[in-house]
């Protein structure tokens, strides 16, 4: 049975009760234990909390200088300052542990689906089902990937995260074509809470993933074009009980792709730490692109692959720059540049980091291009 989680305030109480300086090994040990419980929190959440605690510390420090206080009041303020400092240390350490735990050892496999382009839109409201559903309704065209859904539902980043969570469960459950899981286990694999709202969102994603069909097109060196028939990712979802057990079955081509080793690894922690939706979409397919030696794209192409819907070149360039900058902030890129060639066309060129390169080490590009139906 896992140990009961202790709240941040309780950890701070344990530390202050020691009545030792912050550098003391006993204090540092408790800080590390408290931080380990917060390692699932995103970088954005941690930075916000660090800022809140730092602001509170500064305000209290000003009171010590500006106000006439009794010795008792000074002692109380110094105690509160120490508590804010402890909290900042805990949040900072939580991100160090997060990177060591999730960044360098990503354990969320994905197969053929993400290798050519982002499959998700940045922000798309769920379309209501209409009375007349058309099987061949095209909802997304990313040059190499076309996605169809009869009720005009585009896949969102939430759906992509659910799919990555399913792949993680698939990997740990024995890598079978068909396997069972609970929404609770899927939510845990995605680092989500287990509220009723989470259950409902995951179920909606499972439904749209089951009904979406994919068509992949490959451009070979000799200029030949191969197009695969439309396939489903998930062939069937057996719904025994929404709150109990589900049964998932991968479609034949997707399962063969996974079996062949045509997988790379994505970290949901990295995905969550990327603030921009476009940066998240870029990360979804970038490891497989880099593994194939692709590090340069025309601006229009990378915008399309990322799911950018802006038409103006200046706006496309701005969005791509913001996404790349966001990726540099968490060390996915060592550098990037947007430049024009002699024809006046704009290109994005990236320098992948060791972290990004390690995500693509397992990609088997030959099998990805040739798996049969």
Coordinates of C-alpha atoms in Angstrom, one line a residue:
X1 CA 0.0 0.0 0.0
X2 CA 1.5 3.4 -1.0
X3 CA 2.4 5.8 1.8
X4 CA -0.2 8.4 2.6
X5 CA 0.6 11.7 1.1
X6 CA 1.4 14.6 3.4
X7 CA 0.3 18.1 2.5
X8 CA 2.9 20.9 1.8
X9 CA 1.9 22.7 5.0
X10 CA 2.5 19.5 7.0
X11 CA 5.9 19.1 5.5
X12 CA 6.7 22.7 6.4
X13 CA 5.5 22.0 9.9
X14 CA 7.8 19.0 10.2
X15 CA 10.8 21.1 9.0
X16 CA 10.2 24.1 11.2
X17 CA 9.7 21.8 14.2
X18 CA 13.4 20.8 13.8
X19 CA 14.4 24.3 14.6
X20 CA 17.5 23.9 12.3
X21 CA 18.9 26.1 9.6
X22 CA 17.8 25.5 6.0
X23 CA 21.3 24.1 5.1
X24 CA 21.1 21.3 7.7
X25 CA 21.1 17.8 6.2
X26 CA 18.0 16.8 8.2
X27 CA 16.1 19.8 6.7
X28 CA 17.4 19.0 3.2
X29 CA 16.2 15.4 3.6
X30 CA 12.7 16.5 4.4
X31 CA 12.7 19.1 1.6
X32 CA 13.6 16.3 -0.9
X33 CA 10.8 14.0 0.5
X34 CA 8.3 16.9 0.2
X35 CA 9.5 17.8 -3.3
X36 CA 9.1 14.1 -4.5
X37 CA 5.4 14.3 -3.8
X38 CA 5.1 17.4 -6.0
X39 CA 7.1 16.1 -9.0
X40 CA 3.9 15.5 -11.0
X41 CA 3.2 19.2 -10.9
X42 CA 4.0 21.1 -14.2
X43 CA 6.8 23.6 -14.5
X44 CA 4.2 26.3 -15.0
X45 CA 2.5 25.5 -11.7
X46 CA 5.8 25.3 -9.8
X47 CA 7.0 28.7 -11.2
X48 CA 3.7 30.3 -10.1
X49 CA 4.0 28.9 -6.6
X50 CA 7.7 30.0 -6.4
X51 CA 6.6 33.5 -7.4
X52 CA 3.8 33.6 -4.8
X53 CA 6.1 32.5 -2.0
X54 CA 8.9 34.9 -3.1
X55 CA 6.5 37.8 -3.2
X56 CA 5.2 37.0 0.3
X57 CA 8.8 36.7 1.6
X58 CA 9.7 40.1 0.1
X59 CA 6.6 41.8 1.7
X60 CA 7.5 40.4 5.1
X61 CA 11.1 41.4 4.7
X62 CA 10.0 45.0 4.0
X63 CA 7.9 45.0 7.2
X64 CA 11.0 44.2 9.2
X65 CA 12.8 47.2 7.7
X66 CA 10.0 49.7 7.5
X67 CA 7.9 49.1 10.7
X68 CA 8.6 49.5 14.4
X69 CA 8.0 46.0 15.8
X70 CA 8.3 44.3 19.1
X71 CA 10.8 41.4 19.5
X72 CA 7.9 39.0 19.5
X73 CA 6.5 40.4 16.2
X74 CA 10.0 40.2 14.6
X75 CA 10.4 36.6 15.7
X76 CA 7.0 35.7 14.2
X77 CA 7.8 37.5 10.9
X78 CA 11.2 35.8 10.7
X79 CA 9.5 32.4 11.2
X80 CA 7.0 33.2 8.4
X81 CA 9.9 34.2 6.1
X82 CA 11.6 30.9 6.8
X83 CA 8.5 29.0 5.9
X84 CA 8.2 30.8 2.6
X85 CA 11.8 30.1 1.9
X86 CA 11.3 26.4 2.7
X87 CA 8.3 26.3 0.3
X88 CA 10.3 27.9 -2.5
X89 CA 13.1 25.3 -1.9
X90 CA 10.6 22.5 -2.1
X91 CA 9.0 23.7 -5.3
X92 CA 12.4 24.2 -6.9
X93 CA 13.6 20.7 -5.9
X94 CA 10.3 19.2 -7.2
X95 CA 11.2 20.3 -10.7
X96 CA 14.7 18.9 -10.4
X97 CA 13.2 15.5 -9.4
X98 CA 10.5 15.9 -12.2
X99 CA 13.2 16.3 -14.9
X100 CA 15.2 13.4 -13.5
X101 CA 12.2 11.1 -13.2
X102 CA 10.2 11.9 -16.4
X103 CA 12.4 13.9 -18.8
X104 CA 15.4 11.7 -19.3
X105 CA 13.5 8.4 -19.1
X106 CA 10.3 8.9 -20.9
X107 CA 8.1 5.8 -20.8
X108 CA 5.1 6.7 -23.0
X109 CA 5.4 4.9 -26.4
X110 CA 3.7 6.0 -29.5
X111 CA 3.6 4.2 -32.8
X112 CA 3.0 5.2 -36.4
X113 CA 0.3 7.7 -35.7
X114 CA 2.4 10.7 -34.6
X115 CA 5.3 10.2 -36.9
X116 CA 4.3 12.4 -39.8
X117 CA 2.4 15.3 -38.3
X118 CA 0.5 16.4 -35.3
X119 CA -2.9 14.7 -35.3
X120 CA -4.6 17.2 -33.0
X121 CA -6.0 20.7 -33.3
X122 CA -4.9 23.3 -30.9
X123 CA -8.3 24.1 -29.5
X124 CA -11.4 22.7 -31.1
X125 CA -14.8 22.6 -29.5
X126 CA -16.6 19.2 -29.8
X127 CA -19.1 19.4 -32.7
X128 CA -22.5 18.0 -31.9
X129 CA -23.6 14.9 -33.7
X130 CA -25.9 15.6 -36.6
X131 CA -28.8 13.4 -37.8
X132 CA -26.9 12.6 -41.0
X133 CA -23.4 11.4 -40.5
X134 CA -21.0 11.0 -43.4
X135 CA -18.3 8.4 -43.2
X136 CA -15.9 10.4 -45.4
X137 CA -16.0 13.7 -43.6
X138 CA -12.5 15.1 -43.8
X139 CA -11.7 17.1 -40.6
X140 CA -7.9 17.4 -40.9
X141 CA -5.4 17.4 -43.7
X142 CA -1.8 17.7 -42.7
X143 CA -0.2 16.9 -46.1
X144 CA 0.9 13.4 -45.1
X145 CA -2.0 12.6 -42.7
X146 CA -5.7 13.0 -43.4
X147 CA -8.2 12.4 -40.6
X148 CA -11.9 11.6 -41.1
X149 CA -14.7 11.6 -38.6
X150 CA -18.4 11.0 -39.4
X151 CA -19.6 13.6 -36.9
X152 CA -16.9 16.2 -37.8
X153 CA -15.0 15.9 -34.6
X154 CA -11.4 16.9 -34.7
X155 CA -9.0 15.3 -32.4
X156 CA -7.7 17.6 -29.6
X157 CA -4.5 17.6 -27.5
X158 CA -6.6 15.9 -24.8
X159 CA -7.3 13.0 -27.2
X160 CA -3.6 12.8 -28.1
X161 CA -2.7 12.5 -24.4
X162 CA -5.3 9.8 -23.9
X163 CA -3.8 7.9 -26.8
X164 CA -0.3 8.2 -25.3
X165 CA -1.7 7.0 -22.0
X166 CA -3.2 4.0 -23.7
X167 CA 0.1 3.1 -25.3
X168 CA 1.8 3.3 -21.9
X169 CA -0.7 0.9 -20.5
X170 CA -0.3 -1.3 -23.5
X171 CA 3.5 -1.4 -22.9
X172 CA 3.2 -2.4 -19.2
X173 CA 0.4 -4.9 -19.7
X174 CA 2.4 -7.2 -22.0
X175 CA 2.0 -5.5 -25.4
X176 CA -1.0 -7.5 -26.5
X177 CA -3.3 -6.5 -29.4
X178 CA -6.2 -6.6 -27.0
X179 CA -6.0 -5.6 -23.3
X180 CA -8.2 -4.4 -20.4
X181 CA -7.8 -1.4 -18.2
X182 CA -9.8 0.9 -16.0
X183 CA -10.3 4.7 -16.4
X184 CA -8.6 5.0 -13.1
X185 CA -5.5 3.3 -14.3
X186 CA -5.6 5.4 -17.5
X187 CA -6.0 8.6 -15.6
X188 CA -3.0 7.7 -13.4
X189 CA -0.9 6.9 -16.5
X190 CA -1.7 10.4 -17.7
X191 CA -1.0 12.0 -14.3
X192 CA -4.6 13.2 -14.1
X193 CA -6.9 13.3 -11.1
X194 CA -9.6 10.7 -10.8
X195 CA -12.6 13.0 -10.6
X196 CA -15.9 12.4 -12.4
X197 CA -15.0 15.2 -14.9
X198 CA -11.8 13.4 -15.8
X199 CA -13.6 10.1 -16.3
X200 CA -16.1 11.9 -18.7
X201 CA -13.3 13.6 -20.7
X202 CA -11.4 10.4 -21.1
X203 CA -14.5 8.5 -22.2
X204 CA -15.2 11.2 -24.8
X205 CA -11.7 10.9 -26.1
X206 CA -12.0 7.1 -26.3
X207 CA -15.2 7.5 -28.4
X208 CA -13.7 10.0 -30.8
X209 CA -10.4 8.0 -31.2
X210 CA -12.5 4.9 -32.0
X211 CA -14.5 6.7 -34.7
X212 CA -11.6 8.6 -36.3
X213 CA -10.0 7.2 -39.5
X214 CA -6.5 7.9 -40.7
X215 CA -5.0 8.0 -44.2
X216 CA -1.2 8.2 -44.5
X217 CA 0.7 9.3 -47.6
X218 CA 4.4 8.7 -48.0
X219 CA 6.7 10.6 -50.3
X220 CA 9.7 8.4 -51.3
X221 CA 13.1 9.5 -52.7
X222 CA 12.1 8.7 -56.3
X223 CA 9.0 10.8 -56.1
X224 CA 6.7 7.9 -55.8
X225 CA 3.6 8.4 -53.6
X226 CA 2.1 5.6 -51.5
X227 CA -1.3 6.1 -49.8
X228 CA -2.6 3.7 -47.2
X229 CA -6.2 2.9 -46.9
X230 CA -8.1 4.7 -44.1
X231 CA -7.5 2.9 -40.9
X232 CA -8.7 3.1 -37.3
X233 CA -6.3 3.5 -34.4
X234 CA -8.6 1.7 -32.0
X235 CA -10.6 -1.1 -33.6
X236 CA -13.0 -1.6 -30.7
X237 CA -13.7 -0.3 -27.2
X238 CA -15.5 -2.8 -25.0
X239 CA -17.5 -0.9 -22.5
X240 CA -18.3 -3.2 -19.6
X241 CA -19.0 -0.4 -17.2
X242 CA -17.9 3.2 -17.6
X243 CA -16.6 3.3 -14.1
X244 CA -15.0 -0.2 -14.1
X245 CA -13.2 -2.2 -16.9
X246 CA -12.7 -1.3 -20.5
X247 CA -11.3 -3.5 -23.2
X248 CA -9.2 -1.9 -26.0
X249 CA -8.2 -3.5 -29.3
X250 CA -5.7 -1.9 -31.6
X251 CA -6.5 -2.1 -35.3
X252 CA -4.3 -4.7 -37.3
X253 CA -2.0 -2.2 -39.0
X254 CA -1.4 -0.1 -35.9
X255 CA -0.7 -3.2 -33.9
X256 CA 1.7 -4.5 -36.5
X257 CA 3.5 -1.1 -36.5
X258 CA 3.9 -1.3 -32.7
X259 CA 5.0 -4.9 -32.8
X260 CA 7.7 -4.1 -35.5
X261 CA 9.4 -1.6 -33.1
X262 CA 8.2 1.4 -35.0
X263 CA 7.9 3.4 -31.8
X264 CA 9.6 6.4 -30.3
X265 CA 9.0 7.7 -26.8
X266 CA 7.1 10.8 -25.6
X267 CA 7.0 12.1 -22.0
X268 CA 3.6 13.4 -20.9
X269 CA 5.5 15.4 -18.3
X270 CA 7.3 17.3 -21.1
X271 CA 4.1 17.6 -23.0
X272 CA 2.4 19.2 -20.0
X273 CA 5.4 21.5 -19.3
X274 CA 5.1 23.0 -22.8
X275 CA 2.9 26.0 -22.4
X276 CA 1.9 26.6 -26.0
X277 CA -0.5 24.2 -27.7
X278 CA 1.5 24.6 -30.9
X279 CA 4.7 23.6 -29.0
X280 CA 2.9 20.5 -27.7
X281 CA 1.8 19.6 -31.2
X282 CA 5.3 20.1 -32.5
X283 CA 6.7 17.8 -29.8
X284 CA 4.2 15.0 -30.6
X285 CA 5.8 14.3 -34.0
X286 CA 9.2 15.9 -33.7
X287 CA 11.1 12.9 -32.2
X288 CA 10.2 10.7 -35.2
X289 CA 11.0 13.4 -37.7
X290 CA 14.4 14.0 -36.1
X291 CA 15.1 10.3 -36.0
X292 CA 14.7 10.3 -39.8
X293 CA 17.2 13.1 -40.0
X294 CA 14.6 15.7 -40.7
X295 CA 15.5 19.0 -39.0
X296 CA 14.5 21.6 -41.6
X297 CA 11.1 22.4 -43.0
X298 CA 9.5 25.2 -45.1
X299 CA 7.5 27.5 -42.9
X300 CA 4.2 26.6 -44.6
X301 CA 4.9 22.9 -44.1
X302 CA 5.9 23.1 -40.4
X303 CA 2.9 25.3 -39.8
X304 CA 0.6 22.7 -41.4
X305 CA 2.2 19.9 -39.5
X306 CA 1.8 21.8 -36.2
X307 CA -1.8 22.4 -36.9
X308 CA -1.5 26.2 -37.2
X309 CA -4.6 27.7 -38.8
X310 CA -3.2 31.2 -39.3
X311 CA -2.9 32.2 -43.0
X312 CA -0.6 35.3 -42.8
X313 CA 3.1 34.5 -43.1
X314 CA 4.0 36.9 -40.3
X315 CA 1.6 35.3 -37.9
X316 CA 2.8 31.8 -38.9
X317 CA 6.3 32.8 -38.2
X318 CA 5.4 34.3 -34.9
X319 CA 3.6 31.2 -33.7
X320 CA 6.5 28.9 -34.8
X321 CA 9.0 31.1 -33.1
X322 CA 7.0 31.0 -29.8
X323 CA 6.7 27.2 -30.0
X324 CA 10.4 26.8 -30.6
X325 CA 11.3 29.2 -27.8
X326 CA 9.0 27.3 -25.5
X327 CA 10.8 24.1 -26.4
X328 CA 14.2 25.7 -25.7
X329 CA 13.0 26.7 -22.2
X330 CA 12.7 23.0 -21.2
X331 CA 15.9 22.0 -23.2
X332 CA 14.2 20.1 -26.1
X333 CA 16.1 22.3 -28.6
X334 CA 19.6 23.6 -28.4
X335 CA 18.8 26.2 -31.0
X336 CA 16.6 27.1 -34.0
X337 CA 16.5 29.7 -36.8
X338 CA 14.0 31.0 -39.3
X339 CA 15.7 32.1 -42.4
X340 CA 15.0 32.8 -46.1
X341 CA 16.7 31.0 -49.0
X342 CA 17.6 32.6 -52.4
X343 CA 14.1 32.2 -53.6
X344 CA 12.6 34.2 -50.7
X345 CA 11.0 31.1 -49.1
X346 CA 11.2 30.9 -45.3
X347 CA 12.5 27.8 -43.5
X348 CA 12.6 26.6 -40.0
X349 CA 15.9 24.8 -39.0
X350 CA 16.3 23.3 -35.5
X351 CA 19.2 21.9 -33.5
X352 CA 17.8 19.1 -31.5
X353 CA 19.0 18.6 -27.9
X354 CA 20.3 15.3 -26.4
X355 CA 16.9 15.1 -24.6
X356 CA 15.0 15.2 -27.9
X357 CA 17.4 12.9 -29.7
X358 CA 17.0 10.3 -26.9
X359 CA 13.3 10.2 -27.5
X360 CA 13.7 9.2 -31.1
X361 CA 16.4 6.5 -30.7
X362 CA 13.8 3.7 -30.9
X363 CA 12.2 4.8 -34.2
X364 CA 12.3 2.1 -36.9
X365 CA 11.7 4.2 -40.0
X366 CA 11.9 1.3 -42.4
X367 CA 9.1 -0.6 -40.8
X368 CA 7.1 2.6 -40.5
X369 CA 7.2 3.1 -44.2
X370 CA 6.4 -0.4 -45.2
X371 CA 4.0 -2.1 -42.8
X372 CA 1.3 -3.8 -44.8
X373 CA -2.4 -3.9 -44.5

